[in-house]
Amino acid sequence: TETVHALLDRLPESRETGIVLFGGRAKDAPYPGSTTVATINGGVEGLTHSMALELAPMRVNGLHPGIIGDSPFWADKPAALEGYEARTPGGKLATMGDVVHATMFLLDNQGISGASLYVDRGWRLT
């Protein structure tokens, strides 16, 4: 919220202006020790909705990545990745490129505001 507040006077009040807030899938699949991150991720969804209304006509959307298989965090954990990939439809996890493309979609598409987009290649379906 503080970043958006600090930049607000530099953003045109237009539907062409897009803001993307980042959360994550821990809000949907908490795990032991994830109370803080799951709470923050859930808050991002609520913040997305309220900011989309308050900042209209600017568009505000949320992006919630799942496990990103080619991120530095997972680079030294190939055994863990194999288990997650096995649960993902298609057998592959989302990539950093997938997150970039999803971000650009939300920034560019003027028909979307107040939405949450999940980038996890369907991992939460299984």
PDB file of N, CA and C in Angstrom, residues 12-81:
ATOM      1  N   PRO A  12      -1.243   8.155 -14.089  1.00  0.00           N
ATOM      2  CA  PRO A  12      -2.415   8.798 -14.702  1.00  0.00           C
ATOM      3  C   PRO A  12      -3.715   8.142 -14.229  1.00  0.00           C
ATOM      4  N   GLU A  13      -4.703   8.955 -13.898  1.00  0.00           N
ATOM      5  CA  GLU A  13      -6.013   8.442 -13.483  1.00  0.00           C
ATOM      6  C   GLU A  13      -6.777   8.039 -14.728  1.00  0.00           C
ATOM      7  N   SER A  14      -6.463   6.839 -15.208  1.00  0.00           N
ATOM      8  CA  SER A  14      -7.010   6.339 -16.458  1.00  0.00           C
ATOM      9  C   SER A  14      -7.130   4.830 -16.386  1.00  0.00           C
ATOM     10  N   ARG A  15      -8.059   4.267 -17.161  1.00  0.00           N
ATOM     11  CA  ARG A  15      -8.163   2.806 -17.177  1.00  0.00           C
ATOM     12  C   ARG A  15      -6.951   2.180 -17.842  1.00  0.00           C
ATOM     13  N   GLU A  16      -6.133   2.974 -18.522  1.00  0.00           N
ATOM     14  CA  GLU A  16      -4.899   2.473 -19.123  1.00  0.00           C
ATOM     15  C   GLU A  16      -3.830   2.198 -18.067  1.00  0.00           C
ATOM     16  N   THR A  17      -3.997   2.750 -16.881  1.00  0.00           N
ATOM     17  CA  THR A  17      -3.035   2.543 -15.795  1.00  0.00           C
ATOM     18  C   THR A  17      -3.372   1.248 -15.073  1.00  0.00           C
ATOM     19  N   GLY A  18      -2.384   0.365 -15.011  1.00  0.00           N
ATOM     20  CA  GLY A  18      -2.566  -0.904 -14.322  1.00  0.00           C
ATOM     21  C   GLY A  18      -1.603  -1.049 -13.158  1.00  0.00           C
ATOM     22  N   ILE A  19      -2.089  -1.592 -12.084  1.00  0.00           N
ATOM     23  CA  ILE A  19      -1.281  -1.879 -10.893  1.00  0.00           C
ATOM     24  C   ILE A  19      -1.449  -3.359 -10.600  1.00  0.00           C
ATOM     25  N   VAL A  20      -0.344  -4.038 -10.333  1.00  0.00           N
ATOM     26  CA  VAL A  20      -0.394  -5.460  -9.985  1.00  0.00           C
ATOM     27  C   VAL A  20       0.194  -5.643  -8.596  1.00  0.00           C
ATOM     28  N   LEU A  21      -0.587  -6.228  -7.713  1.00  0.00           N
ATOM     29  CA  LEU A  21      -0.138  -6.564  -6.363  1.00  0.00           C
ATOM     30  C   LEU A  21       0.207  -8.048  -6.339  1.00  0.00           C
ATOM     31  N   PHE A  22       1.295  -8.392  -5.654  1.00  0.00           N
ATOM     32  CA  PHE A  22       1.744  -9.782  -5.625  1.00  0.00           C
ATOM     33  C   PHE A  22       1.435 -10.441  -4.290  1.00  0.00           C
ATOM     34  N   GLY A  23       0.819 -11.590  -4.374  1.00  0.00           N
ATOM     35  CA  GLY A  23       0.551 -12.429  -3.219  1.00  0.00           C
ATOM     36  C   GLY A  23       1.172 -13.790  -3.464  1.00  0.00           C
ATOM     37  N   GLY A  24       0.449 -14.827  -3.148  1.00  0.00           N
ATOM     38  CA  GLY A  24       0.944 -16.184  -3.361  1.00  0.00           C
ATOM     39  C   GLY A  24      -0.113 -17.198  -2.983  1.00  0.00           C
ATOM     40  N   ARG A  25       0.160 -18.450  -3.250  1.00  0.00           N
ATOM     41  CA  ARG A  25      -0.816 -19.510  -3.031  1.00  0.00           C
ATOM     42  C   ARG A  25      -0.836 -20.014  -1.596  1.00  0.00           C
ATOM     43  N   ALA A  26       0.051 -19.534  -0.723  1.00  0.00           N
ATOM     44  CA  ALA A  26       0.016 -19.977   0.678  1.00  0.00           C
ATOM     45  C   ALA A  26      -1.314 -19.619   1.328  1.00  0.00           C
ATOM     46  N   LYS A  27      -2.015 -18.625   0.786  1.00  0.00           N
ATOM     47  CA  LYS A  27      -3.333 -18.264   1.330  1.00  0.00           C
ATOM     48  C   LYS A  27      -4.329 -19.397   1.118  1.00  0.00           C
ATOM     49  N   ASP A  28      -4.130 -20.197   0.075  1.00  0.00           N
ATOM     50  CA  ASP A  28      -5.030 -21.296  -0.251  1.00  0.00           C
ATOM     51  C   ASP A  28      -4.531 -22.635   0.279  1.00  0.00           C
ATOM     52  N   ALA A  29      -3.240 -22.734   0.492  1.00  0.00           N
ATOM     53  CA  ALA A  29      -2.640 -24.001   0.940  1.00  0.00           C
ATOM     54  C   ALA A  29      -1.597 -23.716   2.012  1.00  0.00           C
ATOM     55  N   PRO A  30      -2.037 -23.278   3.186  1.00  0.00           N
ATOM     56  CA  PRO A  30      -1.063 -22.993   4.238  1.00  0.00           C
ATOM     57  C   PRO A  30      -0.329 -24.267   4.652  1.00  0.00           C
ATOM     58  N   TYR A  31       0.839 -24.076   5.172  1.00  0.00           N
ATOM     59  CA  TYR A  31       1.684 -25.186   5.613  1.00  0.00           C
ATOM     60  C   TYR A  31       2.268 -24.810   6.965  1.00  0.00           C
ATOM     61  N   PRO A  32       2.788 -25.763   7.719  1.00  0.00           N
ATOM     62  CA  PRO A  32       3.337 -25.429   9.041  1.00  0.00           C
ATOM     63  C   PRO A  32       4.389 -24.310   8.938  1.00  0.00           C
ATOM     64  N   GLY A  33       4.224 -23.301   9.752  1.00  0.00           N
ATOM     65  CA  GLY A  33       5.156 -22.168   9.756  1.00  0.00           C
ATOM     66  C   GLY A  33       4.785 -21.064   8.774  1.00  0.00           C
ATOM     67  N   SER A  34       3.630 -21.183   8.110  1.00  0.00           N
ATOM     68  CA  SER A  34       3.280 -20.204   7.072  1.00  0.00           C
ATOM     69  C   SER A  34       2.238 -19.181   7.517  1.00  0.00           C
ATOM     70  N   THR A  35       1.984 -19.080   8.793  1.00  0.00           N
ATOM     71  CA  THR A  35       0.916 -18.192   9.257  1.00  0.00           C
ATOM     72  C   THR A  35       1.084 -16.766   8.732  1.00  0.00           C
ATOM     73  N   THR A  36       2.275 -16.222   8.832  1.00  0.00           N
ATOM     74  CA  THR A  36       2.492 -14.840   8.400  1.00  0.00           C
ATOM     75  C   THR A  36       2.319 -14.694   6.903  1.00  0.00           C
ATOM     76  N   VAL A  37       2.959 -15.551   6.124  1.00  0.00           N
ATOM     77  CA  VAL A  37       2.879 -15.420   4.666  1.00  0.00           C
ATOM     78  C   VAL A  37       1.464 -15.730   4.170  1.00  0.00           C
ATOM     79  N   ALA A  38       0.786 -16.701   4.758  1.00  0.00           N
ATOM     80  CA  ALA A  38      -0.590 -17.012   4.345  1.00  0.00           C
ATOM     81  C   ALA A  38      -1.520 -15.837   4.647  1.00  0.00           C
ATOM     82  N   THR A  39      -1.315 -15.185   5.777  1.00  0.00           N
ATOM     83  CA  THR A  39      -2.123 -14.026   6.150  1.00  0.00           C
ATOM     84  C   THR A  39      -1.872 -12.864   5.194  1.00  0.00           C
ATOM     85  N   ILE A  40      -0.624 -12.615   4.886  1.00  0.00           N
ATOM     86  CA  ILE A  40      -0.287 -11.535   3.946  1.00  0.00           C
ATOM     87  C   ILE A  40      -0.877 -11.827   2.577  1.00  0.00           C
ATOM     88  N   ASN A  41      -0.737 -13.061   2.106  1.00  0.00           N
ATOM     89  CA  ASN A  41      -1.280 -13.430   0.791  1.00  0.00           C
ATOM     90  C   ASN A  41      -2.791 -13.233   0.743  1.00  0.00           C
ATOM     91  N   GLY A  42      -3.484 -13.603   1.817  1.00  0.00           N
ATOM     92  CA  GLY A  42      -4.925 -13.378   1.879  1.00  0.00           C
ATOM     93  C   GLY A  42      -5.259 -11.893   1.893  1.00  0.00           C
ATOM     94  N   GLY A  43      -4.450 -11.121   2.588  1.00  0.00           N
ATOM     95  CA  GLY A  43      -4.656  -9.681   2.632  1.00  0.00           C
ATOM     96  C   GLY A  43      -4.483  -9.023   1.279  1.00  0.00           C
ATOM     97  N   VAL A  44      -3.591  -9.558   0.460  1.00  0.00           N
ATOM     98  CA  VAL A  44      -3.381  -9.008  -0.880  1.00  0.00           C
ATOM     99  C   VAL A  44      -4.664  -9.115  -1.697  1.00  0.00           C
ATOM    100  N   GLU A  45      -5.392 -10.206  -1.530  1.00  0.00           N
ATOM    101  CA  GLU A  45      -6.643 -10.362  -2.273  1.00  0.00           C
ATOM    102  C   GLU A  45      -7.664  -9.298  -1.851  1.00  0.00           C
ATOM    103  N   GLY A  46      -7.818  -9.075  -0.550  1.00  0.00           N
ATOM    104  CA  GLY A  46      -8.725  -8.039  -0.069  1.00  0.00           C
ATOM    105  C   GLY A  46      -8.274  -6.652  -0.497  1.00  0.00           C
ATOM    106  N   LEU A  47      -6.983  -6.419  -0.435  1.00  0.00           N
ATOM    107  CA  LEU A  47      -6.425  -5.132  -0.853  1.00  0.00           C
ATOM    108  C   LEU A  47      -6.670  -4.892  -2.336  1.00  0.00           C
ATOM    109  N   THR A  48      -6.549  -5.934  -3.131  1.00  0.00           N
ATOM    110  CA  THR A  48      -6.805  -5.814  -4.569  1.00  0.00           C
ATOM    111  C   THR A  48      -8.227  -5.336  -4.816  1.00  0.00           C
ATOM    112  N   HIS A  49      -9.183  -5.946  -4.125  1.00  0.00           N
ATOM    113  CA  HIS A  49     -10.590  -5.564  -4.311  1.00  0.00           C
ATOM    114  C   HIS A  49     -10.837  -4.114  -3.888  1.00  0.00           C
ATOM    115  N   SER A  50     -10.356  -3.748  -2.715  1.00  0.00           N
ATOM    116  CA  SER A  50     -10.639  -2.396  -2.219  1.00  0.00           C
ATOM    117  C   SER A  50      -9.915  -1.331  -3.041  1.00  0.00           C
ATOM    118  N   MET A  51      -8.673  -1.602  -3.426  1.00  0.00           N
ATOM    119  CA  MET A  51      -7.945  -0.608  -4.224  1.00  0.00           C
ATOM    120  C   MET A  51      -8.538  -0.467  -5.620  1.00  0.00           C
ATOM    121  N   ALA A  52      -9.047  -1.569  -6.190  1.00  0.00           N
ATOM    122  CA  ALA A  52      -9.672  -1.480  -7.513  1.00  0.00           C
ATOM    123  C   ALA A  52     -10.861  -0.525  -7.481  1.00  0.00           C
ATOM    124  N   LEU A  53     -11.611  -0.544  -6.385  1.00  0.00           N
ATOM    125  CA  LEU A  53     -12.746   0.379  -6.248  1.00  0.00           C
ATOM    126  C   LEU A  53     -12.280   1.804  -5.962  1.00  0.00           C
ATOM    127  N   GLU A  54     -11.347   1.945  -5.037  1.00  0.00           N
ATOM    128  CA  GLU A  54     -10.917   3.279  -4.618  1.00  0.00           C
ATOM    129  C   GLU A  54     -10.112   4.018  -5.680  1.00  0.00           C
ATOM    130  N   LEU A  55      -9.357   3.296  -6.488  1.00  0.00           N
ATOM    131  CA  LEU A  55      -8.472   3.949  -7.458  1.00  0.00           C
ATOM    132  C   LEU A  55      -9.048   3.994  -8.866  1.00  0.00           C
ATOM    133  N   ALA A  56     -10.257   3.455  -9.068  1.00  0.00           N
ATOM    134  CA  ALA A  56     -10.874   3.489 -10.396  1.00  0.00           C
ATOM    135  C   ALA A  56     -10.902   4.927 -10.908  1.00  0.00           C
ATOM    136  N   PRO A  57     -10.615   5.135 -12.160  1.00  0.00           N
ATOM    137  CA  PRO A  57     -10.622   4.180 -13.254  1.00  0.00           C
ATOM    138  C   PRO A  57      -9.325   3.389 -13.428  1.00  0.00           C
ATOM    139  N   MET A  58      -8.288   3.662 -12.609  1.00  0.00           N
ATOM    140  CA  MET A  58      -7.094   2.824 -12.693  1.00  0.00           C
ATOM    141  C   MET A  58      -7.483   1.391 -12.357  1.00  0.00           C
ATOM    142  N   ARG A  59      -6.761   0.458 -12.906  1.00  0.00           N
ATOM    143  CA  ARG A  59      -7.057  -0.954 -12.692  1.00  0.00           C
ATOM    144  C   ARG A  59      -6.069  -1.542 -11.697  1.00  0.00           C
ATOM    145  N   VAL A  60      -6.577  -2.333 -10.755  1.00  0.00           N
ATOM    146  CA  VAL A  60      -5.737  -2.995  -9.757  1.00  0.00           C
ATOM    147  C   VAL A  60      -6.084  -4.480  -9.768  1.00  0.00           C
ATOM    148  N   ASN A  61      -5.069  -5.309  -9.921  1.00  0.00           N
ATOM    149  CA  ASN A  61      -5.250  -6.755  -9.939  1.00  0.00           C
ATOM    150  C   ASN A  61      -4.206  -7.407  -9.052  1.00  0.00           C
ATOM    151  N   GLY A  62      -4.478  -8.640  -8.644  1.00  0.00           N
ATOM    152  CA  GLY A  62      -3.546  -9.406  -7.825  1.00  0.00           C
ATOM    153  C   GLY A  62      -3.005 -10.597  -8.590  1.00  0.00           C
ATOM    154  N   LEU A  63      -1.753 -10.918  -8.362  1.00  0.00           N
ATOM    155  CA  LEU A  63      -1.105 -12.072  -8.978  1.00  0.00           C
ATOM    156  C   LEU A  63      -0.607 -12.976  -7.856  1.00  0.00           C
ATOM    157  N   HIS A  64      -1.002 -14.246  -7.920  1.00  0.00           N
ATOM    158  CA  HIS A  64      -0.670 -15.200  -6.864  1.00  0.00           C
ATOM    159  C   HIS A  64       0.063 -16.397  -7.455  1.00  0.00           C
ATOM    160  N   PRO A  65       1.400 -16.334  -7.514  1.00  0.00           N
ATOM    161  CA  PRO A  65       2.158 -17.468  -8.036  1.00  0.00           C
ATOM    162  C   PRO A  65       2.158 -18.639  -7.062  1.00  0.00           C
ATOM    163  N   GLY A  66       2.238 -19.818  -7.634  1.00  0.00           N
ATOM    164  CA  GLY A  66       2.449 -21.020  -6.841  1.00  0.00           C
ATOM    165  C   GLY A  66       3.944 -21.287  -6.734  1.00  0.00           C
ATOM    166  N   ILE A  67       4.312 -22.545  -6.732  1.00  0.00           N
ATOM    167  CA  ILE A  67       5.729 -22.915  -6.703  1.00  0.00           C
ATOM    168  C   ILE A  67       6.310 -22.648  -8.085  1.00  0.00           C
ATOM    169  N   ILE A  68       7.330 -21.828  -8.138  1.00  0.00           N
ATOM    170  CA  ILE A  68       7.960 -21.441  -9.402  1.00  0.00           C
ATOM    171  C   ILE A  68       9.235 -22.277  -9.548  1.00  0.00           C
ATOM    172  N   GLY A  69       9.155 -23.275 -10.409  1.00  0.00           N
ATOM    173  CA  GLY A  69      10.187 -24.299 -10.500  1.00  0.00           C
ATOM    174  C   GLY A  69      11.576 -23.824 -10.856  1.00  0.00           C
ATOM    175  N   ASP A  70      11.696 -22.726 -11.601  1.00  0.00           N
ATOM    176  CA  ASP A  70      13.030 -22.267 -11.988  1.00  0.00           C
ATOM    177  C   ASP A  70      13.495 -21.048 -11.178  1.00  0.00           C
ATOM    178  N   SER A  71      12.862 -20.807 -10.030  1.00  0.00           N
ATOM    179  CA  SER A  71      13.284 -19.672  -9.200  1.00  0.00           C
ATOM    180  C   SER A  71      14.522 -20.050  -8.390  1.00  0.00           C
ATOM    181  N   PRO A  72      15.331 -19.067  -8.013  1.00  0.00           N
ATOM    182  CA  PRO A  72      16.533 -19.360  -7.222  1.00  0.00           C
ATOM    183  C   PRO A  72      16.236 -20.106  -5.927  1.00  0.00           C
ATOM    184  N   PHE A  73      15.070 -19.872  -5.316  1.00  0.00           N
ATOM    185  CA  PHE A  73      14.733 -20.534  -4.062  1.00  0.00           C
ATOM    186  C   PHE A  73      14.758 -22.049  -4.215  1.00  0.00           C
ATOM    187  N   TRP A  74      14.306 -22.551  -5.363  1.00  0.00           N
ATOM    188  CA  TRP A  74      14.184 -23.989  -5.573  1.00  0.00           C
ATOM    189  C   TRP A  74      15.395 -24.596  -6.287  1.00  0.00           C
ATOM    190  N   ALA A  75      16.385 -23.805  -6.642  1.00  0.00           N
ATOM    191  CA  ALA A  75      17.521 -24.291  -7.435  1.00  0.00           C
ATOM    192  C   ALA A  75      18.239 -25.476  -6.798  1.00  0.00           C
ATOM    193  N   ASP A  76      18.370 -25.485  -5.490  1.00  0.00           N
ATOM    194  CA  ASP A  76      19.106 -26.569  -4.824  1.00  0.00           C
ATOM    195  C   ASP A  76      18.176 -27.584  -4.149  1.00  0.00           C
ATOM    196  N   LYS A  77      16.928 -27.652  -4.637  1.00  0.00           N
ATOM    197  CA  LYS A  77      15.953 -28.577  -4.049  1.00  0.00           C
ATOM    198  C   LYS A  77      15.281 -29.438  -5.127  1.00  0.00           C
ATOM    199  N   PRO A  78      16.056 -30.096  -5.987  1.00  0.00           N
ATOM    200  CA  PRO A  78      15.432 -30.842  -7.088  1.00  0.00           C
ATOM    201  C   PRO A  78      14.531 -31.984  -6.627  1.00  0.00           C
ATOM    202  N   ALA A  79      14.851 -32.641  -5.532  1.00  0.00           N
ATOM    203  CA  ALA A  79      14.010 -33.746  -5.056  1.00  0.00           C
ATOM    204  C   ALA A  79      12.622 -33.239  -4.666  1.00  0.00           C
ATOM    205  N   ALA A  80      12.563 -32.104  -3.990  1.00  0.00           N
ATOM    206  CA  ALA A  80      11.276 -31.527  -3.610  1.00  0.00           C
ATOM    207  C   ALA A  80      10.485 -31.113  -4.847  1.00  0.00           C
ATOM    208  N   LEU A  81      11.172 -30.545  -5.823  1.00  0.00           N
ATOM    209  CA  LEU A  81      10.489 -30.118  -7.047  1.00  0.00           C
ATOM    210  C   LEU A  81       9.850 -31.288  -7.775  1.00  0.00           C
TER     211      LEU A  81
END
